[in-house]
mmCIF file of N, CA and C in Angstrom:
data_model
loop_
_atom_site.group_PDB
_atom_site.id
_atom_site.type_symbol
_atom_site.label_atom_id
_atom_site.label_comp_id
_atom_site.label_asym_id
_atom_site.label_seq_id
_atom_site.Cartn_x
_atom_site.Cartn_y
_atom_site.Cartn_z
ATOM 1 N N MET A 1490 -10.149 52.562 55.609
ATOM 2 C CA MET A 1490 -9.369 53.701 54.768
ATOM 3 C C MET A 1490 -10.151 54.751 54.828
ATOM 4 N N GLN A 1491 -11.347 54.949 54.773
ATOM 5 C CA GLN A 1491 -12.155 56.088 54.757
ATOM 6 C C GLN A 1491 -12.112 56.935 55.999
ATOM 7 N N GLY A 1492 -11.983 56.194 57.119
ATOM 8 C CA GLY A 1492 -11.787 56.754 58.438
ATOM 9 C C GLY A 1492 -10.626 57.569 58.523
ATOM 10 N N ILE A 1493 -9.489 56.987 58.038
ATOM 11 C CA ILE A 1493 -8.305 57.587 58.048
ATOM 12 C C ILE A 1493 -8.368 58.921 57.240
ATOM 13 N N ILE A 1494 -8.955 58.875 55.955
ATOM 14 C CA ILE A 1494 -9.240 60.252 55.337
ATOM 15 C C ILE A 1494 -10.068 61.274 56.012
ATOM 16 N N GLU A 1495 -11.066 60.769 56.766
ATOM 17 C CA GLU A 1495 -11.954 61.653 57.530
ATOM 18 C C GLU A 1495 -11.110 62.178 58.668
ATOM 19 N N SER A 1496 -10.241 61.421 59.256
ATOM 20 C CA SER A 1496 -9.492 61.987 60.248
ATOM 21 C C SER A 1496 -8.341 63.069 59.838
ATOM 22 N N LEU A 1497 -7.975 62.831 58.528
ATOM 23 C CA LEU A 1497 -7.021 63.829 58.152
ATOM 24 C C LEU A 1497 -7.483 65.163 57.574
ATOM 25 N N SER A 1498 -8.915 64.954 57.149
ATOM 26 C CA SER A 1498 -9.650 66.133 56.511
ATOM 27 C C SER A 1498 -9.630 67.251 57.421
ATOM 28 N N PRO A 1499 -9.613 68.773 56.785
ATOM 29 C CA PRO A 1499 -9.557 70.004 57.639
ATOM 30 C C PRO A 1499 -10.615 70.004 58.486
ATOM 31 N N GLU A 1500 -11.932 69.815 57.990
ATOM 32 C CA GLU A 1500 -13.164 70.165 58.796
ATOM 33 C C GLU A 1500 -13.341 69.120 59.870
ATOM 34 N N HIS A 1501 -12.548 68.187 60.048
ATOM 35 C CA HIS A 1501 -12.485 67.031 61.141
ATOM 36 C C HIS A 1501 -11.607 67.770 62.203
ATOM 37 N N SER A 1502 -12.405 68.626 63.040
ATOM 38 C CA SER A 1502 -11.483 69.463 63.948
ATOM 39 C C SER A 1502 -11.302 68.469 65.353
ATOM 40 N N ASP A 1503 -12.219 67.629 65.696
ATOM 41 C CA ASP A 1503 -12.209 66.819 66.821
ATOM 42 C C ASP A 1503 -11.019 65.734 66.556
ATOM 43 N N ILE A 1504 -9.850 66.018 66.758
ATOM 44 C CA ILE A 1504 -8.875 65.151 66.482
ATOM 45 C C ILE A 1504 -8.707 63.894 67.667
ATOM 46 N N ASP A 1505 -8.553 62.632 67.016
ATOM 47 C CA ASP A 1505 -8.520 61.411 67.950
ATOM 48 C C ASP A 1505 -7.036 61.484 68.428
ATOM 49 N N TRP A 1506 -6.771 61.974 69.528
ATOM 50 C CA TRP A 1506 -5.332 61.910 69.840
ATOM 51 C C TRP A 1506 -4.728 60.432 70.206
ATOM 52 N N LYS A 1507 -5.671 59.623 70.389
ATOM 53 C CA LYS A 1507 -5.394 58.089 70.571
ATOM 54 C C LYS A 1507 -4.755 57.587 69.378
ATOM 55 N N TRP A 1508 -5.500 57.949 68.384
ATOM 56 C CA TRP A 1508 -5.184 57.494 66.819
ATOM 57 C C TRP A 1508 -3.842 58.112 66.293
ATOM 58 N N VAL A 1509 -3.687 59.429 66.659
ATOM 59 C CA VAL A 1509 -2.481 60.185 66.451
ATOM 60 C C VAL A 1509 -1.415 59.666 67.046
ATOM 61 N N GLY A 1510 -1.554 59.331 68.348
ATOM 62 C CA GLY A 1510 -0.268 58.854 69.207
ATOM 63 C C GLY A 1510 0.081 57.441 68.619
ATOM 64 N N SER A 1511 -0.862 56.536 68.329
ATOM 65 C CA SER A 1511 -0.532 55.214 67.678
ATOM 66 C C SER A 1511 0.099 55.354 66.568
ATOM 67 N N VAL A 1512 -0.295 56.161 65.583
ATOM 68 C CA VAL A 1512 0.389 56.299 64.327
ATOM 69 C C VAL A 1512 1.735 56.835 64.480
ATOM 70 N N PHE A 1513 1.965 57.784 65.267
ATOM 71 C CA PHE A 1513 3.220 58.357 65.715
ATOM 72 C C PHE A 1513 4.330 57.336 66.311
ATOM 73 N N VAL A 1514 3.774 56.555 67.120
ATOM 74 C CA VAL A 1514 4.646 55.542 67.735
ATOM 75 C C VAL A 1514 5.031 54.566 66.765
ATOM 76 N N PHE A 1515 4.019 54.143 65.817
ATOM 77 C CA PHE A 1515 4.322 53.195 64.553
ATOM 78 C C PHE A 1515 5.279 53.819 63.669
ATOM 79 N N TYR A 1516 5.160 54.987 63.407
ATOM 80 C CA TYR A 1516 6.143 55.695 62.568
ATOM 81 C C TYR A 1516 7.424 55.776 63.071
ATOM 82 N N ILE A 1517 7.812 55.837 64.506
ATOM 83 C CA ILE A 1517 8.980 55.759 65.159
ATOM 84 C C ILE A 1517 9.658 54.481 65.099
ATOM 85 N N VAL A 1518 8.739 53.369 65.515
ATOM 86 C CA VAL A 1518 9.132 52.205 65.367
ATOM 87 C C VAL A 1518 9.780 51.588 64.031
ATOM 88 N N ALA A 1519 8.953 52.089 62.803
ATOM 89 C CA ALA A 1519 9.114 51.645 61.569
ATOM 90 C C ALA A 1519 10.605 52.260 61.235
ATOM 91 N N MET A 1520 10.710 53.505 61.578
ATOM 92 C CA MET A 1520 11.976 54.247 61.135
ATOM 93 C C MET A 1520 13.217 53.535 61.947
ATOM 94 N N MET A 1521 13.046 53.180 63.181
ATOM 95 C CA MET A 1521 14.152 52.432 63.967
ATOM 96 C C MET A 1521 14.311 51.109 63.204
ATOM 97 N N LEU A 1522 13.387 50.458 62.913
ATOM 98 C CA LEU A 1522 13.629 49.164 62.333
ATOM 99 C C LEU A 1522 14.207 49.244 60.946
ATOM 100 N N LEU A 1523 13.928 50.249 60.180
ATOM 101 C CA LEU A 1523 14.395 50.504 58.842
ATOM 102 C C LEU A 1523 15.893 51.119 58.915
ATOM 103 N N ALA A 1524 16.091 51.760 59.938
ATOM 104 C CA ALA A 1524 17.540 52.245 60.148
ATOM 105 C C ALA A 1524 18.278 51.113 60.755
ATOM 106 N N GLY A 1525 17.828 50.245 61.549
ATOM 107 C CA GLY A 1525 18.637 49.014 62.164
ATOM 108 C C GLY A 1525 18.876 48.061 60.769
ATOM 109 N N GLY A 1526 17.838 48.145 59.877
ATOM 110 C CA GLY A 1526 18.186 47.153 58.797
ATOM 111 C C GLY A 1526 19.243 47.607 57.897
ATOM 112 N N MET A 1527 19.344 48.799 57.781
ATOM 113 C CA MET A 1527 20.246 49.530 56.741
ATOM 114 C C MET A 1527 21.684 49.436 57.621
ATOM 115 N N ILE A 1528 21.870 49.606 58.847
ATOM 116 C CA ILE A 1528 23.081 49.391 59.607
ATOM 117 C C ILE A 1528 23.446 48.135 59.475
ATOM 118 N N SER A 1529 22.654 47.245 59.602
ATOM 119 C CA SER A 1529 23.049 45.701 59.814
ATOM 120 C C SER A 1529 23.700 45.086 58.424
ATOM 121 N N HIS A 1530 23.118 45.673 57.415
ATOM 122 C CA HIS A 1530 23.461 45.286 56.020
ATOM 123 C C HIS A 1530 24.667 46.075 55.507
#
């Protein structure tokens, strides 16, 4: 959890794009599953 907070902090200029990409993909998949669940019910 501390690593995530450090990554989001403004002084952490060296962004780990692999981490950002994985979070972005996870967010999209989560939204798709959530939308699919709402449609099916």
